[in-house]
């Protein structure tokens, strides 16, 4: 790019210089000839005798002019006959041309024929009164000398141009090497990330582009570290959550095996505890499978137009018996009929988890209020309860996988720490948003906003 940026202007300058030199040289040569013609025409006006014969002195000067400029001089009378020809070829012949006719009207002319390389000048010869044109002097001069000088100048310009190109090429190579070095360092850092070295932060500020690349790279690296930490934490949590029921089952089984003639009542009690732990393990695995399935099918939403009022009613009908065991009242308030483009399975999973959480973490004899509303663009679902609430510093973490506000209490009531993560994933896949508002001891409210028309 640098090479072209220098080479193109240099080529243009070269052409302009040569063209300007030729134009200027022709103008100077034409002006010189016109001056000489003016002087000789004045002499002719005073030196031609009564018979129209040019004196020997003036004739000599005409020949001298022809020799100096390597040209030909013609003197033409008012009848368009050639009276004098420095080449002695056309004396007595008639010549009629546009330039000669124009010159007889009192206007001298000058023309440059670049193709045939000559300059032609006409100058009027006036009578003694200076008012009437009595003849014309026509001078044709070769421009071979100008073309020769132009060739010499072109050769020197070519040498200069080639020298400039070589210098520009060297500068372009040097500049290219310097410009590429920051990008090479960026490439090396990316390669280091590929090889597993994740601490290679970039600080390339040589250019605006490298600074922007460095900032984007560092941001990406930071997100990768966060994701890696989140993955490690997730794996650790999964291992812990799956191990806990297994540990309990092993303790129960070992207790039974270590005793001889176990009473039927104790055996039955231990088997009941084992069944509960197996159910707990099964629930954790099912929730994990639900999360994995959502991650894998994020781009394969089964969208259809659903009646959201009917969908919510169906979910609440299934969950009301569970709430009734603790005398929790479940109320559904619908402000208007709502139809939307949703994935019925995923949205049902989200709503079910929100209502189930409201039941699990509620107080006995409490209440759950579910409301549905919509505008021209979104529908809004709200699930409020009279439960135990969430501490203010924990609200922003409740959608994280395996996060629990009170781990011992959550395990006591059967929570896996995945329900809200599943709900959030389902809502986000619908291009929606979910938020939580809570006060400790006074209950929690979850609000969900989802577009009526699904946008990919």
Coordinates of N, CA and C in Angstrom, one line a residue, residues 216-328:
X216 N -10.5 -6.4 22.9 CA -11.4 -7.4 22.6 C -10.9 -8.8 23.0
X217 N -9.6 -9.0 22.8 CA -8.9 -10.3 23.1 C -8.9 -10.5 24.7
X218 N -8.6 -9.4 25.4 CA -8.5 -9.5 26.8 C -9.9 -9.7 27.4
X219 N -10.9 -9.1 26.8 CA -12.3 -9.3 27.3 C -12.7 -10.8 27.1
X220 N -12.4 -11.3 25.9 CA -12.7 -12.6 25.6 C -12.0 -13.6 26.5
X221 N -10.7 -13.3 26.8 CA -9.9 -14.2 27.7 C -10.5 -14.1 29.1
X222 N -10.9 -12.9 29.5 CA -11.6 -12.8 30.8 C -12.8 -13.6 30.9
X223 N -13.6 -13.6 29.8 CA -14.9 -14.4 29.8 C -14.6 -15.9 29.8
X224 N -13.5 -16.3 29.1 CA -13.1 -17.7 29.1 C -12.7 -18.1 30.4
X225 N -12.0 -17.3 31.2 CA -11.6 -17.7 32.5 C -12.8 -17.8 33.5
X226 N -13.7 -16.8 33.3 CA -15.0 -16.9 34.1 C -15.7 -18.2 33.8
X227 N -15.8 -18.5 32.5 CA -16.6 -19.7 32.1 C -15.9 -20.9 32.6
X228 N -14.5 -20.9 32.5 CA -13.8 -22.1 33.0 C -13.9 -22.3 34.5
X229 N -13.9 -21.1 35.2 CA -14.1 -21.2 36.7 C -15.5 -21.7 36.9
X230 N -16.5 -21.2 36.2 CA -17.9 -21.6 36.3 C -18.1 -23.1 36.0
X231 N -17.4 -23.5 35.0 CA -17.4 -25.0 34.6 C -16.8 -25.8 35.7
X232 N -15.7 -25.4 36.2 CA -15.0 -26.2 37.3 C -15.9 -26.2 38.5
X233 N -16.5 -25.0 38.8 CA -17.4 -25.0 40.0 C -18.6 -25.9 39.8
X234 N -19.2 -25.8 38.5 CA -20.3 -26.6 38.2 C -20.0 -28.1 38.4
X235 N -18.9 -28.5 37.8 CA -18.5 -29.9 37.9 C -18.3 -30.3 39.4
X236 N -17.7 -29.4 40.2 CA -17.5 -29.7 41.6 C -18.8 -29.8 42.3
X237 N -19.8 -28.9 42.0 CA -21.1 -28.9 42.6 C -21.9 -30.2 42.2
X238 N -21.8 -30.6 40.9 CA -22.5 -31.8 40.5 C -21.9 -33.0 41.2
X239 N -20.6 -33.0 41.3 CA -20.0 -34.2 42.0 C -20.4 -34.2 43.5
X240 N -20.5 -33.0 44.1 CA -20.9 -33.0 45.5 C -22.3 -33.4 45.7
X241 N -23.2 -32.8 44.8 CA -24.6 -33.1 44.9 C -24.9 -34.6 44.6
X242 N -24.2 -35.2 43.7 CA -24.5 -36.6 43.4 C -23.9 -37.5 44.5
X243 N -22.8 -37.0 45.0 CA -22.1 -37.9 46.0 C -22.9 -37.9 47.4
X244 N -23.5 -36.8 47.7 CA -24.2 -36.7 49.0 C -25.3 -37.8 49.2
X245 N -26.2 -38.0 48.3 CA -27.2 -39.0 48.4 C -26.5 -40.4 48.4
X246 N -25.5 -40.6 47.6 CA -24.8 -41.9 47.6 C -24.2 -42.2 48.9
X247 N -23.6 -41.1 49.5 CA -23.0 -41.3 50.9 C -24.0 -41.7 51.9
X248 N -25.2 -41.1 51.8 CA -26.2 -41.4 52.8 C -26.7 -42.8 52.6
X249 N -26.8 -43.2 51.3 CA -27.3 -44.6 51.0 C -26.3 -45.6 51.5
X250 N -25.0 -45.3 51.3 CA -23.9 -46.2 51.7 C -23.9 -46.4 53.3
X251 N -24.1 -45.3 54.0 CA -24.2 -45.3 55.4 C -25.4 -46.2 55.9
X252 N -26.5 -46.0 55.2 CA -27.7 -46.8 55.6 C -27.5 -48.2 55.3
X253 N -26.9 -48.5 54.1 CA -26.7 -49.9 53.7 C -25.7 -50.6 54.7
X254 N -24.6 -49.8 55.0 CA -23.6 -50.4 55.9 C -24.1 -50.7 57.3
X255 N -25.0 -49.8 57.7 CA -25.7 -50.0 59.0 C -26.5 -51.2 59.1
X256 N -27.2 -51.5 58.0 CA -28.0 -52.7 57.9 C -27.1 -53.9 57.9
X257 N -26.0 -53.9 57.1 CA -25.2 -55.0 56.9 C -24.4 -55.3 58.2
X258 N -24.1 -54.3 59.0 CA -23.3 -54.5 60.2 C -24.1 -55.1 61.3
X259 N -25.4 -55.1 61.2 CA -26.3 -55.7 62.2 C -26.8 -57.0 61.8
X260 N -26.9 -57.9 62.8 CA -27.5 -59.2 62.6 C -28.9 -59.2 63.1
X261 N -29.8 -59.9 62.4 CA -31.2 -60.0 62.8 C -31.8 -58.6 63.0
X262 N -31.8 -57.8 62.0 CA -32.3 -56.4 62.1 C -33.8 -56.5 62.2
X263 N -34.4 -55.8 63.2 CA -35.8 -55.8 63.4 C -36.5 -55.3 62.1
X264 N -37.7 -55.8 61.8 CA -38.5 -55.4 60.6 C -38.8 -54.0 60.6
X265 N -39.1 -53.4 61.8 CA -39.4 -51.9 61.8 C -38.2 -51.1 61.4
X266 N -37.0 -51.4 61.9 CA -35.8 -50.7 61.6 C -35.4 -50.9 60.1
X267 N -35.6 -52.2 59.7 CA -35.3 -52.5 58.3 C -36.2 -51.6 57.4
X268 N -37.5 -51.6 57.7 CA -38.4 -50.8 56.9 C -38.1 -49.3 56.9
X269 N -37.7 -48.8 58.1 CA -37.3 -47.4 58.2 C -36.1 -47.1 57.3
X270 N -35.1 -48.0 57.4 CA -33.9 -47.8 56.6 C -34.2 -47.8 55.1
X271 N -35.0 -48.8 54.7 CA -35.3 -48.9 53.3 C -36.1 -47.7 52.8
X272 N -37.0 -47.1 53.7 CA -37.7 -45.9 53.4 C -36.7 -44.7 53.1
X273 N -35.7 -44.6 54.1 CA -34.7 -43.6 53.9 C -33.9 -43.8 52.6
X274 N -33.5 -45.1 52.3 CA -32.8 -45.3 51.0 C -33.7 -44.9 49.8
X275 N -35.0 -45.2 49.9 CA -35.8 -44.8 48.8 C -35.9 -43.3 48.6
X276 N -35.9 -42.6 49.7 CA -35.9 -41.1 49.6 C -34.6 -40.6 49.0
X277 N -33.5 -41.2 49.4 CA -32.2 -40.8 48.8 C -32.1 -41.1 47.3
X278 N -32.6 -42.2 47.0 CA -32.6 -42.6 45.5 C -33.5 -41.6 44.8
X279 N -34.7 -41.3 45.3 CA -35.5 -40.3 44.7 C -34.8 -38.9 44.5
X280 N -34.1 -38.6 45.6 CA -33.4 -37.3 45.5 C -32.3 -37.3 44.4
X281 N -31.6 -38.5 44.4 CA -30.5 -38.6 43.3 C -31.2 -38.6 41.9
X282 N -32.3 -39.2 41.8 CA -33.0 -39.2 40.5 C -33.5 -37.8 40.1
X283 N -33.9 -37.0 41.1 CA -34.4 -35.6 40.8 C -33.2 -34.8 40.3
X284 N -32.0 -34.9 41.0 CA -30.9 -34.2 40.6 C -30.5 -34.5 39.2
X285 N -30.5 -35.8 38.9 CA -30.1 -36.3 37.5 C -31.1 -35.8 36.5
X286 N -32.4 -35.8 36.8 CA -33.4 -35.3 35.9 C -33.2 -33.8 35.6
X287 N -32.9 -33.0 36.7 CA -32.7 -31.6 36.5 C -31.5 -31.3 35.7
X288 N -30.4 -32.1 35.9 CA -29.2 -31.9 35.1 C -29.5 -32.2 33.6
X289 N -30.2 -33.3 33.4 CA -30.6 -33.6 32.0 C -31.4 -32.6 31.4
X290 N -32.3 -31.9 32.1 CA -33.1 -30.8 31.6 C -32.2 -29.7 31.2
X291 N -31.2 -29.3 32.0 CA -30.3 -28.2 31.7 C -29.5 -28.6 30.4
X292 N -29.0 -29.8 30.4 CA -28.2 -30.2 29.2 C -29.0 -30.2 28.0
X293 N -30.2 -30.7 28.1 CA -31.1 -30.7 26.9 C -31.4 -29.3 26.4
X294 N -31.6 -28.4 27.3 CA -31.8 -27.0 26.9 C -30.6 -26.4 26.2
X295 N -29.4 -26.7 26.7 CA -28.2 -26.2 26.1 C -28.0 -26.7 24.7
X296 N -28.4 -28.0 24.5 CA -28.2 -28.6 23.2 C -29.3 -28.2 22.2
X297 N -30.5 -27.9 22.7 CA -31.6 -27.5 21.8 C -31.9 -26.1 21.7
X298 N -30.9 -25.2 22.1 CA -31.1 -23.8 22.1 C -31.5 -23.3 20.7
X299 N -31.0 -23.9 19.7 CA -31.3 -23.4 18.3 C -32.4 -24.2 17.7
X300 N -33.0 -25.1 18.4 CA -34.1 -25.9 17.8 C -35.4 -25.8 18.6
X301 N -35.8 -24.6 18.8 CA -37.0 -24.3 19.5 C -38.2 -24.8 18.7
X302 N -39.1 -25.5 19.4 CA -40.4 -26.0 18.7 C -41.5 -24.9 18.9
X303 N -41.4 -23.9 18.1 CA -42.3 -22.7 18.3 C -43.7 -23.0 17.7
X304 N -44.7 -22.7 18.5 CA -46.1 -22.7 18.0 C -46.9 -21.7 18.8
X305 N -48.0 -21.3 18.3 CA -48.9 -20.4 18.9 C -49.7 -21.1 20.0
X306 N -49.5 -20.6 21.3 CA -50.1 -21.3 22.4 C -51.0 -20.3 23.2
X307 N -52.1 -20.8 23.8 CA -52.9 -20.0 24.7 C -52.3 -20.0 26.0
X308 N -51.7 -18.9 26.4 CA -50.9 -18.9 27.7 C -51.8 -19.0 28.9
X309 N -53.0 -18.5 28.8 CA -54.0 -18.7 29.9 C -54.2 -20.1 30.2
X310 N -54.5 -20.9 29.2 CA -54.8 -22.3 29.3 C -53.6 -23.1 29.8
X311 N -52.4 -22.7 29.3 CA -51.1 -23.3 29.7 C -50.9 -23.1 31.2
X312 N -51.0 -21.9 31.7 CA -50.8 -21.7 33.1 C -51.9 -22.4 34.0
X313 N -53.1 -22.4 33.5 CA -54.2 -23.1 34.3 C -53.8 -24.6 34.4
X314 N -53.3 -25.2 33.3 CA -53.0 -26.6 33.3 C -51.9 -26.9 34.3
X315 N -50.9 -26.0 34.4 CA -49.8 -26.2 35.3 C -50.2 -26.1 36.7
X316 N -51.0 -25.1 37.0 CA -51.5 -24.8 38.4 C -52.4 -26.0 38.8
X317 N -53.2 -26.5 37.9 CA -54.1 -27.6 38.3 C -53.3 -28.8 38.7
X318 N -52.1 -29.0 38.1 CA -51.3 -30.2 38.5 C -50.6 -29.9 39.9
X319 N -50.3 -28.6 40.2 CA -49.5 -28.3 41.4 C -50.4 -28.0 42.6
X320 N -51.6 -27.7 42.4 CA -52.5 -27.3 43.5 C -52.6 -28.4 44.6
X321 N -52.7 -29.7 44.2 CA -52.7 -30.7 45.2 C -51.5 -30.7 46.1
X322 N -50.3 -30.5 45.5 CA -49.1 -30.4 46.3 C -49.1 -29.3 47.3
X323 N -49.6 -28.1 46.8 CA -49.8 -26.9 47.7 C -50.8 -27.2 48.8
X324 N -51.8 -28.0 48.5 CA -52.9 -28.2 49.5 C -52.4 -29.0 50.7
X325 N -51.4 -29.8 50.5 CA -50.8 -30.6 51.6 C -50.3 -29.7 52.7
X326 N -50.0 -28.5 52.4 CA -49.5 -27.5 53.4 C -50.5 -26.4 53.6
X327 N -51.7 -26.6 53.0 CA -52.7 -25.5 53.1 C -52.3 -24.2 52.5
X328 N -51.6 -24.3 51.4 CA -51.2 -23.1 50.7 C -52.2 -22.8 49.5

